[in-house]
CSV table of C-alpha atoms in Angstrom, one decimal:
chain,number,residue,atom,x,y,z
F,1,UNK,CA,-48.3,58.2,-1.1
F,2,UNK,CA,-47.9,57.1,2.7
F,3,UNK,CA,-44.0,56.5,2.8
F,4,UNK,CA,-41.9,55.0,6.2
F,5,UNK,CA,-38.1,55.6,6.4
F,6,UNK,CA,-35.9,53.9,8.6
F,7,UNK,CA,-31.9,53.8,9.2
F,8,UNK,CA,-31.8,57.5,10.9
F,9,UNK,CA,-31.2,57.5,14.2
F,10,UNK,CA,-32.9,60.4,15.0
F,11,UNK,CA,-34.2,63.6,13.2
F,12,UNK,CA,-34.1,66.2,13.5
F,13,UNK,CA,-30.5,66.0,14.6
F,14,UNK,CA,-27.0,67.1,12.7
F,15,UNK,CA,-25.2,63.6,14.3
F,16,UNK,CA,-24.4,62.6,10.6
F,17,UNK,CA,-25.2,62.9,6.8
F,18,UNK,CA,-28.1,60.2,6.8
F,19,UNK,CA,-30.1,62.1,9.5
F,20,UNK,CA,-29.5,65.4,7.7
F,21,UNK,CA,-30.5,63.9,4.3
F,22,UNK,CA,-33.8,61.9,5.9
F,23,UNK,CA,-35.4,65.6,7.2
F,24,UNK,CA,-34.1,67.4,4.1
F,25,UNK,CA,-36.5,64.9,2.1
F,26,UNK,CA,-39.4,64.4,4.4
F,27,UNK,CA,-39.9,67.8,4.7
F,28,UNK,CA,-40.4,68.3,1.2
F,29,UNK,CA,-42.3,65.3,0.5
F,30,UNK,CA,-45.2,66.2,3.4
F,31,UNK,CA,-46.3,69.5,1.0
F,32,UNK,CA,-47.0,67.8,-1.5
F,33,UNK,CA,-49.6,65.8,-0.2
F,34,UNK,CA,-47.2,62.7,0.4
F,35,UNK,CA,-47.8,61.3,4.2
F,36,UNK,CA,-44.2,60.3,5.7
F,37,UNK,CA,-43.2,58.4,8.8
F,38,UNK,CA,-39.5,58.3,10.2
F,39,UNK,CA,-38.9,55.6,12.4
F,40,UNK,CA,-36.0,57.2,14.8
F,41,UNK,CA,-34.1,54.8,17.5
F,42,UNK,CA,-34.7,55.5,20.9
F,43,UNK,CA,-32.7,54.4,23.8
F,44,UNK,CA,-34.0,55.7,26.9
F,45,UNK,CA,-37.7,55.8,27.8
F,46,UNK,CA,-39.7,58.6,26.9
F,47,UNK,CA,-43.0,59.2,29.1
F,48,UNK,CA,-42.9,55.7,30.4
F,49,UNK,CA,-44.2,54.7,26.6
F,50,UNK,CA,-42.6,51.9,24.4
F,51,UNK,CA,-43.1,53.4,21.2
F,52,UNK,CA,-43.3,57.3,21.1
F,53,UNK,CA,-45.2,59.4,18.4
F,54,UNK,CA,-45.1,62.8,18.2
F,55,UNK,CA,-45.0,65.2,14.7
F,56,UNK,CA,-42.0,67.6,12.8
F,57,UNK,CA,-43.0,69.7,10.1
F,58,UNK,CA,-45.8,68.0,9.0
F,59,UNK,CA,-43.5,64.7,9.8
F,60,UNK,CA,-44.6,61.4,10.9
F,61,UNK,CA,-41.7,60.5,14.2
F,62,UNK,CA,-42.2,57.1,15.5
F,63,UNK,CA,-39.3,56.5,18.1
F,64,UNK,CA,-39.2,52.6,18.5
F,65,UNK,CA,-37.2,51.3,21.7
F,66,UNK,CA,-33.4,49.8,21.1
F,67,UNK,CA,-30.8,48.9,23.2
F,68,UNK,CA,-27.9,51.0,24.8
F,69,UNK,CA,-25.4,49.1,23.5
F,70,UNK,CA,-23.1,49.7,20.8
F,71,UNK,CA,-23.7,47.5,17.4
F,72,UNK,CA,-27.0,46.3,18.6
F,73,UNK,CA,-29.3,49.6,18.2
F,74,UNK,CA,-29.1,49.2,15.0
F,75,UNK,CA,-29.8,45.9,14.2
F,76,UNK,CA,-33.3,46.5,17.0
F,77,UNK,CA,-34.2,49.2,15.9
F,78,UNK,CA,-34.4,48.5,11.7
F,79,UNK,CA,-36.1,45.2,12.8
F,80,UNK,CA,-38.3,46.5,15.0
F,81,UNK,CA,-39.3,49.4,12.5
F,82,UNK,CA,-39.8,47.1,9.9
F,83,UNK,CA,-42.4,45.1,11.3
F,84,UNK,CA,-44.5,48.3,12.6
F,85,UNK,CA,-44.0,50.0,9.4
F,86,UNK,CA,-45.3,46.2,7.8
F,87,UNK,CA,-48.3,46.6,9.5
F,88,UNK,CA,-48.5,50.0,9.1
F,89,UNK,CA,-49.8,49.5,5.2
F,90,UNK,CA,-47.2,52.1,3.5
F,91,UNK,CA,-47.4,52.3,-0.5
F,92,UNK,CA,-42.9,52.4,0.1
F,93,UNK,CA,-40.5,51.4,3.0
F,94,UNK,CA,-37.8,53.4,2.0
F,95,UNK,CA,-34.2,52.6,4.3
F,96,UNK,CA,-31.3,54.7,4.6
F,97,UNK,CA,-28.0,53.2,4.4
F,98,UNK,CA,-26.2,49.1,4.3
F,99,UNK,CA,-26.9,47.8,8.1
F,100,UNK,CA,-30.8,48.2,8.1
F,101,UNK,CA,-31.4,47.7,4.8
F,102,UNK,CA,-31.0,44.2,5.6
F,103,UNK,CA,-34.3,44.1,6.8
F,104,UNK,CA,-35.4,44.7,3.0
F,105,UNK,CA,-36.1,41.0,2.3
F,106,UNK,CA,-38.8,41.3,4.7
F,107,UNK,CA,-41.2,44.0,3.0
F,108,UNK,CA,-39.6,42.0,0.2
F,109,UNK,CA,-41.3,38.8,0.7
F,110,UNK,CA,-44.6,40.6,1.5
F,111,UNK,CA,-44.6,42.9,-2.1
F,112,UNK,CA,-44.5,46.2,-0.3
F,113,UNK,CA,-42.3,48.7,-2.3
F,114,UNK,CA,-38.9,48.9,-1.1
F,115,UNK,CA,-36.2,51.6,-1.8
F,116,UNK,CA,-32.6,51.8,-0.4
F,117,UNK,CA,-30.3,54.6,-0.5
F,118,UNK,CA,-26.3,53.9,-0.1
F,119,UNK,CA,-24.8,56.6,1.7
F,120,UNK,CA,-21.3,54.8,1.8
F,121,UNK,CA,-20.4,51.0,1.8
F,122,UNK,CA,-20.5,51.4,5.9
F,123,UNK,CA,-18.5,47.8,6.1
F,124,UNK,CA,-15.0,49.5,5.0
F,125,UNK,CA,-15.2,51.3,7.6
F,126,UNK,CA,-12.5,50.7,10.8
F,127,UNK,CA,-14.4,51.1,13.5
F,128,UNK,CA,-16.9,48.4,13.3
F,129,UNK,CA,-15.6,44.9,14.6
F,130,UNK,CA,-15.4,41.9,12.0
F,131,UNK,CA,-19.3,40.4,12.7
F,132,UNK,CA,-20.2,44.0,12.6
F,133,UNK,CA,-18.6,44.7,9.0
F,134,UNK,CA,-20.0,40.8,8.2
F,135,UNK,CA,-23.3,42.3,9.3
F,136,UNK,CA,-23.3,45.4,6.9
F,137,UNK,CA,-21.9,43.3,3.8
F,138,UNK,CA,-24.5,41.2,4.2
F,139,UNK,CA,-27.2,44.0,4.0
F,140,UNK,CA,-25.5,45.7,1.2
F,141,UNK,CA,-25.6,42.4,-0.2
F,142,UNK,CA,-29.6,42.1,0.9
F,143,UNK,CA,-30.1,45.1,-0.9
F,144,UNK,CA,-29.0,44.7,-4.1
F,145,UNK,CA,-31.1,41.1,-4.4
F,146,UNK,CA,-34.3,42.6,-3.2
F,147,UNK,CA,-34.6,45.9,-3.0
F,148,UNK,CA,-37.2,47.6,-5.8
F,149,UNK,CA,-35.0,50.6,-6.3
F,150,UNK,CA,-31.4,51.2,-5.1
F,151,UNK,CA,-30.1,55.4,-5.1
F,152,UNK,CA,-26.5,56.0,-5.0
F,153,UNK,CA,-25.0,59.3,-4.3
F,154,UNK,CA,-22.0,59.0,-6.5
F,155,UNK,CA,-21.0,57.9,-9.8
F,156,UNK,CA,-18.2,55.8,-8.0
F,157,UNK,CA,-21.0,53.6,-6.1
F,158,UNK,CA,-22.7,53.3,-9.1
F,159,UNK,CA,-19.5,51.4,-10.9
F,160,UNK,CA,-19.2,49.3,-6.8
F,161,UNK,CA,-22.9,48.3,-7.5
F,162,UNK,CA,-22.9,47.1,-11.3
F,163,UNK,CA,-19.2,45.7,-10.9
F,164,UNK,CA,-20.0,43.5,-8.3
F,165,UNK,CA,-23.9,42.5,-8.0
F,166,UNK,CA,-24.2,43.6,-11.7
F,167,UNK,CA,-27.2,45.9,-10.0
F,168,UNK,CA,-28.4,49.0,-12.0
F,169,UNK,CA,-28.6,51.9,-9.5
F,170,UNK,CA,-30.2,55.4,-9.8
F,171,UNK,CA,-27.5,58.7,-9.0
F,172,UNK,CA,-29.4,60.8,-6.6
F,173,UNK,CA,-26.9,63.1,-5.4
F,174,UNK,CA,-27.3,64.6,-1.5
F,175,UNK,CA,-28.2,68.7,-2.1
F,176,UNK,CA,-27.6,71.9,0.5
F,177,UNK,CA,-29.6,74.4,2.4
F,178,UNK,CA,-29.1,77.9,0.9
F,179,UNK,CA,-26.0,78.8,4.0
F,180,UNK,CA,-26.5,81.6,6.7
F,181,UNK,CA,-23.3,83.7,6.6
F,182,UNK,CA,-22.2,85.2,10.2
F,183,UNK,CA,-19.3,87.5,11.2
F,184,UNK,CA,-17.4,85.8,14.0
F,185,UNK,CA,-19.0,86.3,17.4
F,186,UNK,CA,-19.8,83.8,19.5
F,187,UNK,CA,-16.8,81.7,18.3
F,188,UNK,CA,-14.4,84.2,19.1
F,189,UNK,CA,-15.9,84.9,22.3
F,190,UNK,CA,-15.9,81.3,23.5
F,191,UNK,CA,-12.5,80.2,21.6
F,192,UNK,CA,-10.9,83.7,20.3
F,193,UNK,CA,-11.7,82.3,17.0
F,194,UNK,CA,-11.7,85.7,13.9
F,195,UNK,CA,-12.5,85.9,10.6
F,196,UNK,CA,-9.5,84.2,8.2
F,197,UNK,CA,-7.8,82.7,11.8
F,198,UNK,CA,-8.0,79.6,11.8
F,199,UNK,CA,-8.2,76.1,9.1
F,200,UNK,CA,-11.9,74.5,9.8
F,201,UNK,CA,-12.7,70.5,9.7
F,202,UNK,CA,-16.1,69.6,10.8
F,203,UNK,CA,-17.9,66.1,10.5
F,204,UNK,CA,-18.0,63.0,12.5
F,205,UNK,CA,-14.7,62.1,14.5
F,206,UNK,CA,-14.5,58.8,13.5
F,207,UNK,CA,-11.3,57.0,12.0
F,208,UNK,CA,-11.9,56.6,8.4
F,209,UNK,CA,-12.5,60.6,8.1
F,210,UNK,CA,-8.2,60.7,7.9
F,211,UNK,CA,-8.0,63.1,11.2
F,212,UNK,CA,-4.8,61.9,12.6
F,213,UNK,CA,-3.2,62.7,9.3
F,214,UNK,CA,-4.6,66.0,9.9
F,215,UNK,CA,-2.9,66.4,13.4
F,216,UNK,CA,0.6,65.2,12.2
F,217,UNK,CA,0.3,67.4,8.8
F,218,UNK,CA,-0.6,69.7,10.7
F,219,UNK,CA,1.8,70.2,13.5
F,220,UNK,CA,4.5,70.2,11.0
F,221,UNK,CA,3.1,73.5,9.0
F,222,UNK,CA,5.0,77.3,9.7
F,223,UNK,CA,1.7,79.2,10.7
F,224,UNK,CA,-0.4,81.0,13.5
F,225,UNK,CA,-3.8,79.7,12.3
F,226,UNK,CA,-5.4,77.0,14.4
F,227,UNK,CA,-6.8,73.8,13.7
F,228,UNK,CA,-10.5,73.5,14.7
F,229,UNK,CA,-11.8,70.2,14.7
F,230,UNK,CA,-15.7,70.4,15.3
F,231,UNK,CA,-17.3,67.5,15.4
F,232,UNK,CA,-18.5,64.2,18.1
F,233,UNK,CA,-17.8,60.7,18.3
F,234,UNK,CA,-19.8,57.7,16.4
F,235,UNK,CA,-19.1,55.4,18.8
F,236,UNK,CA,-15.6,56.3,18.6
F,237,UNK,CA,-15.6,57.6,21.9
F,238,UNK,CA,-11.5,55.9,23.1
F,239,UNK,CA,-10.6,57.3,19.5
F,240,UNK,CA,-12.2,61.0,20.0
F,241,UNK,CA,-9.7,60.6,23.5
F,242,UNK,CA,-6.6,59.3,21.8
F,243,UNK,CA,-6.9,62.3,19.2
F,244,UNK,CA,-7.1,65.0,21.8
F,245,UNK,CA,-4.0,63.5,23.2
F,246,UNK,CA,-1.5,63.9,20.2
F,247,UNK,CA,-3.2,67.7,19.7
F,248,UNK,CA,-1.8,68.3,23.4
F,249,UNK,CA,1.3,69.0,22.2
F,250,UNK,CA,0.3,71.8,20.0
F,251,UNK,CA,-1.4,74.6,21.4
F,252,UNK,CA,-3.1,75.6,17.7
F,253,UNK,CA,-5.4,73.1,17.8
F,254,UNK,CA,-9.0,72.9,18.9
F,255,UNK,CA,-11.7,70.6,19.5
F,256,UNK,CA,-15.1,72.0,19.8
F,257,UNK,CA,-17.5,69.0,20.5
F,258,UNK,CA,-20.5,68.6,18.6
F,259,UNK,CA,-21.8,72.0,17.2
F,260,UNK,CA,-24.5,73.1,15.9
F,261,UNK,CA,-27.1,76.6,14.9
F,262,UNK,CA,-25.5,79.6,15.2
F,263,UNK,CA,-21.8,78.2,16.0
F,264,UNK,CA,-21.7,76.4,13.2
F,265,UNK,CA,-22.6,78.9,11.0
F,266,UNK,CA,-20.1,80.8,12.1
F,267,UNK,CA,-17.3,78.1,11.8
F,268,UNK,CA,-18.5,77.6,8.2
F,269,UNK,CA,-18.2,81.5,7.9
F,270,UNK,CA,-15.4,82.5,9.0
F,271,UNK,CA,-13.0,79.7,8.3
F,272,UNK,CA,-9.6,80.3,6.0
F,273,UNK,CA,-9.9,77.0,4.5
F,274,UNK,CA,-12.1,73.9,5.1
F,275,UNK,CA,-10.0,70.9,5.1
F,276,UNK,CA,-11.4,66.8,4.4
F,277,UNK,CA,-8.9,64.3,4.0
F,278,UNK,CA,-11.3,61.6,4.6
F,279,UNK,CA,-10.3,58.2,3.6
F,280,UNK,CA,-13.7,56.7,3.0
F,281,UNK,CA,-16.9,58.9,2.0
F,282,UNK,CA,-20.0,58.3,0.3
F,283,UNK,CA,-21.1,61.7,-0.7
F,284,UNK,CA,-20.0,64.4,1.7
F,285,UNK,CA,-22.4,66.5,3.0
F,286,UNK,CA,-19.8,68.8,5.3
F,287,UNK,CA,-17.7,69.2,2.2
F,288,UNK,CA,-20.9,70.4,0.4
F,289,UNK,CA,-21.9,72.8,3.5
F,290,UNK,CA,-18.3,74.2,3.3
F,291,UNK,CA,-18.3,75.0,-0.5
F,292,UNK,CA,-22.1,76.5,0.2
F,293,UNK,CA,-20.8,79.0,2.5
F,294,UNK,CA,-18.0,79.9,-0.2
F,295,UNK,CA,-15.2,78.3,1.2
F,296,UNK,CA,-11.9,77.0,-0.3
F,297,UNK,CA,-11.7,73.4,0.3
F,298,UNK,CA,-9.0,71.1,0.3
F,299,UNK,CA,-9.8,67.2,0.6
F,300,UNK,CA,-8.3,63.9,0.2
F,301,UNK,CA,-8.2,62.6,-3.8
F,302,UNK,CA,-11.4,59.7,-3.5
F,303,UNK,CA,-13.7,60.0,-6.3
F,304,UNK,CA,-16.8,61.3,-4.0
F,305,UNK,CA,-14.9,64.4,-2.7
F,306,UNK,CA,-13.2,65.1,-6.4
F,307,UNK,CA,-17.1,64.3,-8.2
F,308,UNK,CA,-18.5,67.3,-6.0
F,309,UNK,CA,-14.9,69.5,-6.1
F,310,UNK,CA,-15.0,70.1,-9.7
F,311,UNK,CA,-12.6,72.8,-10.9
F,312,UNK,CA,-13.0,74.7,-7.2
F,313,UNK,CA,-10.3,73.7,-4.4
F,314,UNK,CA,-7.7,71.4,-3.8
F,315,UNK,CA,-6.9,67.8,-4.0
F,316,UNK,CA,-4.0,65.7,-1.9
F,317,UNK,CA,-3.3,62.1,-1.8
F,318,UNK,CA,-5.4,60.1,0.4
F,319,UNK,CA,-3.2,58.8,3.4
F,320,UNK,CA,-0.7,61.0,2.4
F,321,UNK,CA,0.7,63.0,5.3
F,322,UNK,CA,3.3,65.0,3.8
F,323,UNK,CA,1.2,65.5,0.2
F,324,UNK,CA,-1.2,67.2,2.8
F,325,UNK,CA,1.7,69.2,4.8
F,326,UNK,CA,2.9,70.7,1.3
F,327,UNK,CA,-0.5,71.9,0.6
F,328,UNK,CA,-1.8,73.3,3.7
F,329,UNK,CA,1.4,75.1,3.8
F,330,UNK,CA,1.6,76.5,0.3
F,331,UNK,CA,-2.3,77.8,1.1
F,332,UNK,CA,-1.5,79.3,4.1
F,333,UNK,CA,1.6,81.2,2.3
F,334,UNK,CA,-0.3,82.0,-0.8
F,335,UNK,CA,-3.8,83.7,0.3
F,336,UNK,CA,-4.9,84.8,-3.3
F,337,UNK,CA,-5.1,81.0,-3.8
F,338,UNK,CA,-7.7,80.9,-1.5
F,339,UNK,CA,-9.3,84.2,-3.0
F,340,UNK,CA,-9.6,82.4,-6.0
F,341,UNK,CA,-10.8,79.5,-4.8
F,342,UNK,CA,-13.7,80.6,-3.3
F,343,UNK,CA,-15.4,82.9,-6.5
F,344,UNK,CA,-18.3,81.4,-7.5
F,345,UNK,CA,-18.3,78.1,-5.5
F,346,UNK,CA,-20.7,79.1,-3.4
F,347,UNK,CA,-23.4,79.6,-6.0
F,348,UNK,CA,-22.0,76.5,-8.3
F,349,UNK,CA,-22.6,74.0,-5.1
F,350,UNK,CA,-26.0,75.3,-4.1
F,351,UNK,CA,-27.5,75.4,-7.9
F,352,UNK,CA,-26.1,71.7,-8.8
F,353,UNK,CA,-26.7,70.3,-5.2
F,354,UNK,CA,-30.4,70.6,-4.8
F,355,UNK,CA,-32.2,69.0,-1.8
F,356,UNK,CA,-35.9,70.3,-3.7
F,357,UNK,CA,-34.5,68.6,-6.9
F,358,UNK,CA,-33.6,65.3,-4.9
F,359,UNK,CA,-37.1,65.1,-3.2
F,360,UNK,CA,-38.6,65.4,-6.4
F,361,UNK,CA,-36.6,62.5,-8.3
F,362,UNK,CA,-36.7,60.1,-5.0
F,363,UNK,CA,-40.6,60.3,-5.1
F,364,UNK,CA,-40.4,59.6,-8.7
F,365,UNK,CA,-38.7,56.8,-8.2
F,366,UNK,CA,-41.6,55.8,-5.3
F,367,UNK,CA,-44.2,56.2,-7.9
F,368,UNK,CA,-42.5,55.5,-10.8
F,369,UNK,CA,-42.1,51.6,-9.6
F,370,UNK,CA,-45.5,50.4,-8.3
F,371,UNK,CA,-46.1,46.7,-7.1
């Protein structure tokens, strides 16, 4: 099949859980004979060239030109990479997430294939103005009137979808990279970060993921572990700023910026507990990372973190500071509740959570729906 994706911003690239489930698919799709383009958004020139092509494992990139301008990339780029990938003849358009799958009723009207994945319903969350969270309703909305095929990643969206558009989704769960363990180096030599030192959250730092419940839990817990928070901005850049002011006044906590290779491995590694208290999720892929690597997890109580939990960590009341303060303080008292925690969970994660297992079903569902 010859098979366009659009709603990444770029790939490869670790800046969020749509970009690292786009490559995770591609790749898979290209040896099997499948030809796939990823339509990335670019917003600086490249080469003095409008549109820039170039190849990734076997990969199809086509960077298409957006604005630098916060709320309107988006919007450019998914239009603009629906009308080359119109005329680019492909047997499926296949967009990643609410905002540009808007842009479905176009391939729509034309009877190309369409297929939409839901990686969270994007308008809940706070940072995006009112026009921008009219803007994302409206392409969930889009979506479930003309899209061929909508995936879900939890059983939670599947309820959203049939409760309110009375839409029939398909559960197509994100999977996980086998991990690469480390022992502590570079992290301790840049931040004095050891094995068992320190309680890990990694992800996006944007507000919906709960972090300033983090900070004030936190700060009120008896320990010498630090807080690491690893993780960038989404346009959240006065946020990101406003967070690293309240950690000022305790010296146990630590931003990294964005990390990646090597550092994060290591952060995954060597953490004494991974920590989510995320308010809204669609299907976590840090959480599912963390588990990988064989860490206890503790995470806010929302049906996508407690669907991929299980039996293995612990759970806390969403928005609940002090629910969170008792628990990170009972874990860091009681370390053979961590022990526990983390038998098995490293190989229960990585055999349920596939990413060869996900390929295979979402090219089914290509194939499995021709016009």
């Amino acid at each position: 099949m010859k098979i366009a994706m659009i709603g990444q911003k770029q790939v490869p690239s670790r800046a969020g859980g749509i970009e690292v489930a786009v490559e995770a698919l591609a790749v898979r799709m290209v040896p099997k004979g499948h030809e796939v383009t990823l339509y990335n958004y670019r917003r600086h020139c490249r080469d003095g060239k409008k549109i820039y092509r170039w190849d990734y494992k076997g990969v199809h990139i086509c960077e298409v030109p957006v604005m630098n301008v916060r709320g309107c990339a988006a919007v450019m780029g998914s239009l603009f990479a629906t009308i080359l990938a119109i005329f680019g003849r492909y047997d499926c358009i296949h967009y990643h997430a609410e905002g540009p799958a808007l842009m479905t009723f176009l391939p729509h009207l034309l009877r190309i294939r369409t297929v939409v994945t839901i990686h969270g319903l994007d308008w809940q969350r706070s940072k995006w103005g009112k026009f921008a969270s009219w803007y994302l309703r409206q392409g969930e909305k889009i979506a479930a009137a003309c899209a061929d095929q909508i995936i879900v990643l939890s059983r939670a969206m599947q309820k959203y979808f049939l409760d309110t558009y009375n839409r029939e989704t398909v559960l197509i769960p994100n999977g996980i990279e086998k991990p690469v363990k480390r022992e502590a180096a570079v992290i301790t030599e840049k931040w004095n970060l050891k094995k068992d030192s320190y309680i890990l959250y990694l992800g996006r730092i944007v507000p919906e993921k709960g972090l300033e419940s983090l900070i004030q839990a936190f700060r009120k817990v008896q320990t010498d572990k630090k807080l690491v928070i690893a993780g960038g901005p989404s346009d959240t850049e006065a946020f990101y700023q406003e967070l690293q002011e309240k950690a000022k006044k305790d010296e146990r906590i630590l931003f990294t910026g964005f990390v990646e290779g090597t550092v994060l491995d290591e952060l995954y590694s060597n953490s004494y507990f991974y920590c989510l208290p995320s308010e809204l999720e669609g299907m976590p892929i840090s959480l599912l990372e963390a588990m990988s690597y064989g860490n206890y997890c503790l995470c806010s109580d929302i049906p996508e973190c407690a669907e991929v939990m299980s039996a293995f960590g612990g759970m806390f009341h969403k928005g609940n500071t002090e629910d969170l303060r008792e628990w990170m303080q009972k874990l860091c008292q009681e370390p053979e509740l961590i022990e526990k925690g983390r038998q098995q969970v490293s190989n229960f994660v990585c055999s349920k959570y596939n990413w060869d297992e996900s390929a295979d079903k979402t090219l089914d569902l290509y194939q499995s729906h021709k016009k």
